[in-house]
Amino acid sequence: MVAAVDAARAEGLLDEDTPVHVEVPGDLTAGWLRAADELAAVELHLKFRTGGTETHQFPSEDQLASRIDAALDRETPFKATAGLHHAVRHTGADGAEHHGFLNVLLATRHAFDGAGHEDVVATLADRDPASVVAAAAAADLTGARRWFTSFGSCSFRDPLADLQQLGLL
């Protein structure tokens, strides 16, 4: 991946300042961590898959918290894609446990502030909209945006509607 990005930049196909996000597939093993080290060393960003068309593609709170910790340990920004249609964690119509993008943002802030792994997991697991909104109101989420740079959703209307319904917009 690093060689491909270097070649694209050398050929003028990719601007030096364009962030490149790389998804490292699989479980968080020693090999996964080495790959994250290599990406961080050349200032490529990480991409975390947080959902998909099958329930096994949705990482647990523990798995996502570990990935957030790994990104922050390497001072590597990340984005999250797939499954983040709503602000707060919930069970989707597909039966899968969907992460909330606001939960992920709060978890990133908490991890950055030094919260323990279990606290980050609990933040990702919080399903109570009032609790998540209160935590968001009390947190400096601007600082977390340096690390959690964006998220993907099939619709921009669903996330916007959630933020409006929660009184955040």
XYZ file of N, CA and C in Angstrom, residues 8-82:
225
model
N 1.775 6.771 -6.798
C 0.722 7.702 -7.229
C 1.142 9.147 -6.982
N 1.799 9.382 -5.876
C 2.282 10.745 -5.592
C 3.402 11.132 -6.539
N 4.308 10.212 -6.812
C 5.423 10.492 -7.722
C 4.935 10.787 -9.133
N 3.861 10.143 -9.543
C 3.301 10.352 -10.880
C 2.355 11.548 -10.940
N 2.192 12.227 -9.815
C 1.312 13.391 -9.778
C -0.170 13.048 -9.751
N -0.492 11.784 -9.479
C -1.883 11.358 -9.440
C -2.527 11.602 -8.077
N -1.700 11.841 -7.087
C -2.184 12.038 -5.729
C -1.365 13.150 -5.091
N -2.050 14.187 -4.670
C -1.390 15.323 -4.042
C -0.774 14.905 -2.706
N 0.370 15.485 -2.377
C 1.067 15.162 -1.126
C 0.203 15.408 0.100
N -0.671 16.401 0.041
C -1.476 16.775 1.200
C -2.791 16.011 1.309
N -3.073 15.140 0.348
C -4.322 14.383 0.382
C -4.199 13.243 1.379
N -5.072 13.236 2.395
C -5.005 12.126 3.359
C -5.407 10.808 2.692
N -4.665 9.783 2.982
C -4.962 8.446 2.467
C -5.279 7.553 3.659
N -6.460 6.933 3.611
C -6.905 6.041 4.675
C -6.775 4.598 4.212
N -6.231 3.757 5.075
C -5.996 2.358 4.739
C -6.696 1.470 5.762
N -7.460 0.524 5.253
C -8.119 -0.452 6.128
C -7.202 -1.653 6.284
N -6.862 -1.951 7.513
C -6.081 -3.144 7.817
C -7.094 -4.202 8.238
N -7.310 -5.213 7.403
C -8.350 -6.200 7.718
C -7.925 -7.158 8.822
N -8.918 -7.827 9.357
C -8.631 -8.893 10.315
C -8.669 -8.433 11.754
N -8.378 -9.390 12.612
C -8.376 -9.135 14.052
C -7.157 -8.319 14.440
N -7.229 -7.726 15.600
C -6.142 -6.894 16.107
C -5.048 -7.799 16.681
N -4.209 -8.285 15.793
C -3.120 -9.192 16.153
C -1.805 -8.421 16.124
N -0.723 -9.097 16.437
C 0.595 -8.471 16.349
C 0.868 -8.009 14.910
N 0.433 -8.797 13.929
C 0.606 -8.408 12.537
C -0.188 -7.160 12.188
N -1.408 -7.061 12.708
C -2.241 -5.874 12.490
C -1.543 -4.647 13.068
N -1.012 -4.791 14.277
C -0.330 -3.674 14.927
C 0.929 -3.272 14.170
N 1.667 -4.238 13.622
C 2.857 -3.908 12.820
C 2.457 -3.151 11.560
N 1.363 -3.566 10.934
C 0.880 -2.852 9.748
C 0.495 -1.422 10.117
N -0.177 -1.251 11.254
C -0.544 0.096 11.709
C 0.702 0.931 11.985
N 1.750 0.299 12.531
C 3.020 1.007 12.756
C 3.606 1.512 11.443
N 3.601 0.653 10.428
C 4.146 1.025 9.119
C 3.358 2.176 8.499
N 2.035 2.110 8.593
C 1.198 3.171 8.040
C 1.437 4.489 8.777
N 1.531 4.422 10.093
C 1.773 5.625 10.885
C 3.134 6.236 10.558
N 4.123 5.383 10.327
C 5.474 5.868 10.038
C 5.529 6.731 8.783
N 4.636 6.463 7.840
C 4.626 7.255 6.595
C 3.400 8.170 6.531
N 2.768 8.366 7.690
C 1.658 9.306 7.858
C 0.431 8.997 7.006
N 0.176 7.695 6.798
C -1.094 7.291 6.210
C -2.081 7.109 7.352
N -3.335 7.320 7.086
C -4.372 7.236 8.117
C -5.019 5.855 8.102
N -5.712 5.539 9.171
C -6.398 4.257 9.276
C -7.873 4.395 8.924
N -8.446 3.310 8.458
C -9.874 3.230 8.175
C -10.407 2.018 8.929
N -11.465 2.239 9.711
C -12.078 1.150 10.464
C -13.444 0.841 9.878
N -13.679 -0.402 9.561
C -14.999 -0.848 9.108
C -15.836 -1.097 10.358
N -16.989 -0.429 10.400
C -17.844 -0.541 11.582
C -19.192 -1.189 11.261
N -19.287 -1.820 10.111
C -20.528 -2.478 9.739
C -20.413 -3.098 8.362
N -21.552 -3.459 7.810
C -21.588 -4.071 6.497
C -22.942 -4.702 6.235
N -22.957 -5.612 5.305
C -24.213 -6.264 4.924
C -24.481 -7.535 5.727
N -23.495 -7.979 6.501
C -23.651 -9.172 7.329
C -23.231 -8.845 8.760
N -23.894 -9.449 9.723
C -23.662 -9.096 11.121
C -22.216 -9.310 11.574
N -21.507 -10.271 10.982
C -20.121 -10.503 11.412
C -19.195 -9.345 11.007
N -19.668 -8.443 10.158
C -18.852 -7.308 9.737
C -18.921 -6.142 10.729
N -19.751 -6.268 11.757
C -19.876 -5.238 12.784
C -18.949 -5.594 13.945
N -17.905 -4.811 14.173
C -17.019 -5.140 15.295
C -17.722 -4.898 16.631
N -17.321 -5.637 17.618
C -17.844 -5.427 18.967
C -17.308 -4.106 19.512
N -17.883 -3.675 20.609
C -17.377 -2.466 21.270
C -15.906 -2.653 21.653
N -15.588 -3.839 22.155
C -14.221 -4.130 22.572
C -13.261 -4.045 21.381
N -13.657 -4.625 20.255
C -12.798 -4.592 19.062
C -12.596 -3.167 18.562
N -13.663 -2.382 18.524
C -13.537 -1.008 18.047
C -12.731 -0.162 19.026
N -12.942 -0.356 20.318
C -12.158 0.380 21.314
C -10.667 0.074 21.160
N -10.332 -1.169 20.889
C -8.923 -1.549 20.697
C -8.329 -0.871 19.470
N -9.102 -0.754 18.412
C -8.619 -0.085 17.212
C -8.430 1.424 17.461
N -9.377 2.023 18.171
C -9.230 3.441 18.510
C -7.968 3.642 19.341
N -7.764 2.790 20.348
C -6.554 2.869 21.175
C -5.295 2.730 20.318
N -5.318 1.791 19.381
C -4.148 1.567 18.524
C -3.863 2.802 17.674
N -4.905 3.423 17.146
C -4.709 4.633 16.332
C -4.134 5.763 17.184
N -4.697 5.966 18.358
C -4.212 7.040 19.219
C -2.793 6.779 19.713
N -2.490 5.512 20.015
C -1.119 5.167 20.439
C -0.101 5.549 19.370
N -0.516 5.517 18.114
C 0.371 5.821 16.989
C 0.190 7.250 16.482
N -0.664 8.005 17.170
C -0.999 9.370 16.752
C -1.410 9.401 15.288
N -2.291 8.450 14.947
C -2.741 8.282 13.563
C -4.232 8.589 13.460
N -4.603 9.597 12.672
C -6.024 9.860 12.450
C -6.704 8.664 11.783
N -8.024 8.564 11.988
C -8.773 7.466 11.389
C -10.161 7.926 10.994
N -10.759 7.161 10.098
C -12.174 7.342 9.783
C -12.849 5.994 9.963
N -14.172 6.045 10.080
C -14.950 4.822 10.252
C -15.998 4.762 9.146
N -16.166 3.592 8.570
C -17.109 3.459 7.466
C -18.024 2.264 7.680
N -19.178 2.359 7.079
C -20.184 1.290 7.059
C -20.875 1.158 8.412
